[in-house]
Short mmCIF file of C-alpha atoms in Angstrom, two decimals:
data_model
loop_
_atom_site.label_atom_id
_atom_site.label_comp_id
_atom_site.label_asym_id
_atom_site.label_seq_id
_atom_site.Cartn_x
_atom_site.Cartn_y
_atom_site.Cartn_z
CA UNK A 1 2.83 -19.42 -3.45
CA UNK A 2 0.81 -16.94 -2.02
CA UNK A 3 2.77 -14.31 0.34
CA UNK A 4 -0.12 -13.52 2.07
CA UNK A 5 -3.49 -14.82 2.97
CA UNK A 6 -6.65 -13.96 5.01
CA UNK A 7 -8.77 -16.52 6.08
CA UNK A 8 -12.08 -16.34 7.12
CA UNK A 9 -11.05 -12.62 7.84
CA UNK A 10 -14.51 -10.81 9.94
CA UNK A 11 -15.48 -7.66 11.67
CA UNK A 12 -18.67 -6.85 13.59
CA UNK A 13 -19.40 -3.68 14.92
CA UNK A 14 -22.12 -4.32 17.23
CA UNK A 15 -24.62 -6.53 14.84
CA UNK A 16 -23.20 -5.29 11.93
CA UNK A 17 -20.71 -7.71 9.77
CA UNK A 18 -18.69 -4.96 8.00
CA UNK A 19 -15.95 -7.67 6.43
CA UNK A 20 -17.49 -11.65 6.20
CA UNK A 21 -15.03 -14.42 6.47
CA UNK A 22 -13.21 -13.15 3.44
CA UNK A 23 -10.65 -15.59 2.67
CA UNK A 24 -8.34 -14.28 -0.19
CA UNK A 25 -4.26 -15.05 -0.83
CA UNK A 26 -1.93 -13.09 -2.54
CA UNK A 27 0.49 -13.62 -4.97
CA UNK A 28 4.73 -11.84 -4.99
CA UNK A 29 5.07 -10.10 -8.32
CA UNK A 30 1.23 -9.78 -8.90
CA UNK A 31 -0.63 -6.41 -8.12
CA UNK A 32 -4.49 -6.77 -7.12
CA UNK A 33 -6.74 -4.43 -7.37
CA UNK A 34 -9.57 -4.77 -4.64
CA UNK A 35 -13.08 -2.13 -5.82
CA UNK A 36 -16.17 -2.38 -4.60
CA UNK A 37 -18.81 0.32 -3.88
CA UNK A 38 -18.33 2.91 -0.95
CA UNK A 39 -18.88 1.09 2.07
CA UNK A 40 -18.40 -2.38 0.80
CA UNK A 41 -16.07 -2.82 3.11
CA UNK A 42 -12.34 -2.40 1.31
CA UNK A 43 -10.31 0.35 3.53
CA UNK A 44 -12.07 -1.75 6.92
CA UNK A 45 -9.80 -5.05 5.03
CA UNK A 46 -6.83 -2.88 4.57
CA UNK A 47 -7.21 -2.08 8.15
CA UNK A 48 -7.78 -5.71 9.08
CA UNK A 49 -4.50 -6.98 7.45
CA UNK A 50 -2.53 -3.55 8.57
CA UNK A 51 -3.58 -3.84 12.10
CA UNK A 52 -4.98 -0.91 12.26
CA UNK A 53 -7.89 -2.97 13.72
CA UNK A 54 -8.31 -6.00 15.75
CA UNK A 55 -10.42 -8.38 13.71
CA UNK A 56 -13.36 -11.10 15.19
CA UNK A 57 -12.33 -13.94 14.00
CA UNK A 58 -9.84 -15.30 11.17
CA UNK A 59 -6.62 -14.44 10.55
CA UNK A 60 -3.88 -12.95 8.19
CA UNK A 61 0.19 -14.98 7.54
CA UNK A 62 2.73 -14.01 5.65
CA UNK A 63 4.90 -15.66 4.19
CA UNK A 64 4.06 -18.92 6.74
CA UNK A 65 3.71 -16.90 10.28
CA UNK A 66 0.72 -15.51 11.86
CA UNK A 67 0.03 -12.20 12.10
CA UNK A 68 -3.26 -12.16 13.64
CA UNK A 69 -2.30 -11.18 16.98
CA UNK A 70 0.61 -8.66 16.38
CA UNK A 71 0.15 -5.61 16.23
CA UNK A 72 0.30 -3.05 13.38
CA UNK A 73 4.10 -1.30 13.87
CA UNK A 74 5.00 -5.14 14.43
CA UNK A 75 3.12 -6.13 11.18
CA UNK A 76 4.96 -3.41 9.42
CA UNK A 77 8.61 -5.02 10.84
CA UNK A 78 7.76 -7.94 9.74
CA UNK A 79 7.24 -6.69 5.88
CA UNK A 80 3.39 -5.06 5.78
CA UNK A 81 4.12 -1.56 4.28
CA UNK A 82 0.71 0.74 4.10
CA UNK A 83 0.13 4.12 3.09
CA UNK A 84 -3.17 5.24 3.62
CA UNK A 85 -6.12 7.81 1.65
CA UNK A 86 -4.05 10.92 3.22
CA UNK A 87 -0.53 10.58 3.83
CA UNK A 88 1.18 8.94 6.79
CA UNK A 89 4.36 11.33 6.73
CA UNK A 90 6.24 13.24 9.76
CA UNK A 91 4.90 16.49 8.33
CA UNK A 92 7.78 19.17 10.68
CA UNK A 93 10.53 17.16 9.32
CA UNK A 94 12.41 17.16 6.16
CA UNK A 95 11.57 15.05 3.25
CA UNK A 96 15.12 12.86 4.08
CA UNK A 97 15.02 13.16 7.25
CA UNK A 98 11.46 10.91 6.63
CA UNK A 99 13.37 8.49 4.63
CA UNK A 100 16.12 8.11 7.35
CA UNK A 101 14.19 7.41 9.94
CA UNK A 102 12.05 4.47 7.68
CA UNK A 103 15.34 2.64 6.87
CA UNK A 104 16.38 3.30 10.20
CA UNK A 105 13.30 1.10 11.47
CA UNK A 106 13.80 -1.13 8.13
CA UNK A 107 12.95 -4.38 9.03
CA UNK A 108 16.14 -5.86 7.55
CA UNK A 109 18.07 -5.71 10.73
CA UNK A 110 21.39 -4.21 9.55
CA UNK A 111 19.68 -0.77 10.80
CA UNK A 112 18.41 -1.65 14.29
CA UNK A 113 20.88 -2.84 15.92
CA UNK A 114 20.70 1.10 17.32
CA UNK A 115 23.92 3.54 17.11
CA UNK A 116 26.49 3.93 19.52
CA UNK A 117 30.01 5.18 19.96
CA UNK A 118 31.65 2.64 18.11
CA UNK A 119 28.82 2.34 15.58
CA UNK A 120 27.52 6.12 15.01
CA UNK A 121 29.67 7.29 12.11
CA UNK A 122 29.27 4.40 9.53
CA UNK A 123 25.91 4.45 10.47
CA UNK A 124 24.71 8.34 9.91
CA UNK A 125 26.81 7.15 6.58
CA UNK A 126 24.74 4.22 5.76
CA UNK A 127 21.20 5.57 6.65
CA UNK A 128 22.41 8.99 4.41
CA UNK A 129 23.46 7.04 1.41
CA UNK A 130 20.79 4.61 1.44
CA UNK A 131 18.12 7.96 2.15
CA UNK A 132 19.66 9.27 -0.73
CA UNK A 133 19.28 6.63 -3.27
CA UNK A 134 15.08 5.71 -1.91
CA UNK A 135 15.12 9.69 -3.32
CA UNK A 136 16.60 9.26 -5.94
CA UNK A 137 14.52 6.36 -6.98
CA UNK A 138 11.68 8.43 -6.23
CA UNK A 139 13.15 11.75 -8.77
CA UNK A 140 12.81 13.75 -4.99
CA UNK A 141 16.42 14.41 -5.16
CA UNK A 142 16.03 18.33 -5.21
CA UNK A 143 13.90 18.34 -2.63
CA UNK A 144 15.42 16.35 0.37
CA UNK A 145 15.09 19.28 2.79
CA UNK A 146 12.21 20.62 1.86
CA UNK A 147 9.61 20.35 5.20
CA UNK A 148 6.93 17.83 4.27
CA UNK A 149 4.27 20.42 5.86
CA UNK A 150 5.99 22.64 2.64
CA UNK A 151 5.75 19.92 -0.04
CA UNK A 152 2.79 20.08 -2.76
CA UNK A 153 0.48 17.05 -2.32
CA UNK A 154 1.64 15.01 -5.15
CA UNK A 155 5.51 15.00 -3.91
CA UNK A 156 3.87 13.99 -0.57
CA UNK A 157 2.38 11.08 -1.85
CA UNK A 158 5.94 10.22 -3.72
CA UNK A 159 7.67 10.42 -0.83
CA UNK A 160 4.98 8.11 1.31
CA UNK A 161 5.64 5.57 -1.44
CA UNK A 162 9.29 6.39 -0.36
CA UNK A 163 9.26 5.66 3.54
CA UNK A 164 7.72 2.40 2.08
CA UNK A 165 11.00 1.74 0.28
CA UNK A 166 12.84 2.60 2.79
CA UNK A 167 10.80 0.02 5.00
CA UNK A 168 11.68 -2.78 2.98
CA UNK A 169 8.59 -4.30 2.53
CA UNK A 170 7.83 -6.95 0.94
CA UNK A 171 4.08 -6.63 0.42
CA UNK A 172 2.71 -2.79 -0.48
CA UNK A 173 -0.88 -1.72 0.19
CA UNK A 174 -2.08 1.56 -1.12
CA UNK A 175 -5.56 2.48 -0.15
CA UNK A 176 -6.34 5.37 -3.17
CA UNK A 177 -2.77 6.67 -3.61
CA UNK A 178 -4.53 8.83 -6.57
CA UNK A 179 -6.85 10.94 -3.58
CA UNK A 180 -6.42 14.64 -4.12
CA UNK A 181 -4.03 14.66 -6.45
CA UNK A 182 -4.31 16.58 -9.23
CA UNK A 183 -4.38 15.36 -13.41
CA UNK A 184 -0.97 16.04 -13.89
CA UNK A 185 0.20 14.43 -10.19
CA UNK A 186 -1.27 11.26 -11.04
CA UNK A 187 1.02 9.84 -13.46
CA UNK A 188 3.99 10.04 -11.50
CA UNK A 189 2.57 7.81 -8.60
CA UNK A 190 1.11 5.04 -11.11
CA UNK A 191 4.71 5.33 -12.57
CA UNK A 192 6.21 4.76 -8.84
CA UNK A 193 3.75 1.70 -8.42
CA UNK A 194 4.06 0.15 -12.06
CA UNK A 195 8.46 0.01 -11.07
CA UNK A 196 7.77 -1.48 -7.55
CA UNK A 197 5.24 -4.11 -9.41
CA UNK A 198 8.19 -4.99 -11.80
CA UNK A 199 10.40 -6.51 -8.75
CA UNK A 200 8.78 -9.87 -8.82
CA UNK A 201 9.50 -9.94 -5.16
CA UNK A 202 6.83 -7.00 -4.53
CA UNK A 203 2.97 -8.40 -3.90
CA UNK A 204 0.86 -5.25 -4.28
CA UNK A 205 -2.63 -4.64 -2.88
CA UNK A 206 -4.56 -1.27 -4.63
CA UNK A 207 -7.35 0.00 -3.45
CA UNK A 208 -9.05 2.43 -6.35
CA UNK A 209 -12.07 3.99 -7.25
CA UNK A 210 -10.92 4.74 -10.64
CA UNK A 211 -11.36 2.09 -13.24
CA UNK A 212 -9.03 3.38 -15.90
CA UNK A 213 -6.19 3.18 -13.10
CA UNK A 214 -7.28 -0.58 -12.13
CA UNK A 215 -7.42 -1.79 -15.83
CA UNK A 216 -4.30 -0.35 -16.08
CA UNK A 217 -2.36 -1.62 -13.31
CA UNK A 218 -3.88 -4.72 -12.17
CA UNK A 219 -3.31 -7.85 -12.75
CA UNK A 220 -6.23 -9.77 -11.14
CA UNK A 221 -9.52 -8.27 -9.54
CA UNK A 222 -11.70 -9.05 -6.31
CA UNK A 223 -14.61 -7.19 -5.74
CA UNK A 224 -16.19 -6.74 -2.32
CA UNK A 225 -19.93 -6.14 -1.71
CA UNK A 226 -21.92 -5.42 2.12
CA UNK A 227 -18.36 -6.94 3.23
CA UNK A 228 -18.58 -10.06 1.43
CA UNK A 229 -16.14 -11.09 -1.18
CA UNK A 230 -18.43 -11.62 -4.05
CA UNK A 231 -15.62 -11.61 -6.93
CA UNK A 232 -12.10 -12.99 -7.99
CA UNK A 233 -10.67 -13.34 -11.38
CA UNK A 234 -8.85 -11.24 -14.49
CA UNK A 235 -9.51 -7.06 -14.68
CA UNK A 236 -11.19 -7.85 -18.00
CA UNK A 237 -13.82 -11.10 -16.58
CA UNK A 238 -14.63 -9.49 -13.62
CA UNK A 239 -15.78 -5.73 -14.94
CA UNK A 240 -17.74 -7.23 -17.11
CA UNK A 241 -19.81 -10.08 -14.41
CA UNK A 242 -23.08 -9.24 -14.28
CA UNK A 243 -22.55 -8.84 -10.43
CA UNK A 244 -19.94 -6.39 -10.87
CA UNK A 245 -21.86 -4.18 -13.39
CA UNK A 246 -24.98 -4.27 -11.22
CA UNK A 247 -23.21 -4.04 -7.86
CA UNK A 248 -20.50 -1.61 -8.52
CA UNK A 249 -20.25 0.00 -11.92
CA UNK A 250 -24.06 0.71 -10.63
CA UNK A 251 -25.00 -0.01 -14.98
CA UNK A 252 -28.12 -1.85 -15.94
CA UNK A 253 -28.98 -4.72 -17.95
CA UNK A 254 -27.62 -4.51 -21.61
CA UNK A 255 -24.56 -1.95 -20.85
CA UNK A 256 -21.40 -2.52 -22.12
CA UNK A 257 -18.25 -2.62 -19.85
CA UNK A 258 -16.29 0.17 -21.36
CA UNK A 259 -19.39 2.39 -20.99
CA UNK A 260 -19.65 1.41 -17.35
CA UNK A 261 -17.61 4.37 -14.62
CA UNK A 262 -16.77 4.22 -11.18
#
């Protein structure tokens, strides 16, 4: 059963169709990599799903509920968690303050009743305990009181994953999560994504140019080219297909799949 679906999802900028009637389903317990050449429409497709851009036509459905007319923030409350190519954090707050805000905004409902004179102490303790638990999960408990702007880029990416965990998302959307990271920082973020994948309730979408990352993490690959969905299947089959070799990997006839690079 699909948790997240897009049906004939499209967007036009003037006469240019950036995403063209993409219909796709994403099931719980799966990690789907979305690949394609620069300008293929991958990030635009993400923006349509998460509500950063309004679709020209088509629909987005989460757990049977049509989200198409909802704002980005309302979609987040519904369970869509989105991480960006550039971190989307509060730079002048500490790591733990960022997480507390995300916990308080959680779609769960337990943290959204508002703080008042009767509940302020119990709520405050709950927020603190949950924030500490999440920071421990991403191995950042020793950096809880550091202002985000002073954290290394790799730690900021880890914190962004922690924010999505705090929001209790059911769908995790990662747009090039290793972008701008040094070689020694990449494994830590990939390990966090692996841990999220182990929870079979989670649905994970990943836009990524690095094919070694895609091969390692993905259960499935879909390929966009000129805004169209041109391939969909298991990683080995899709990477070996002629349309991917030519359109995405830039390989010539007869090139072996393992020789191709992103």
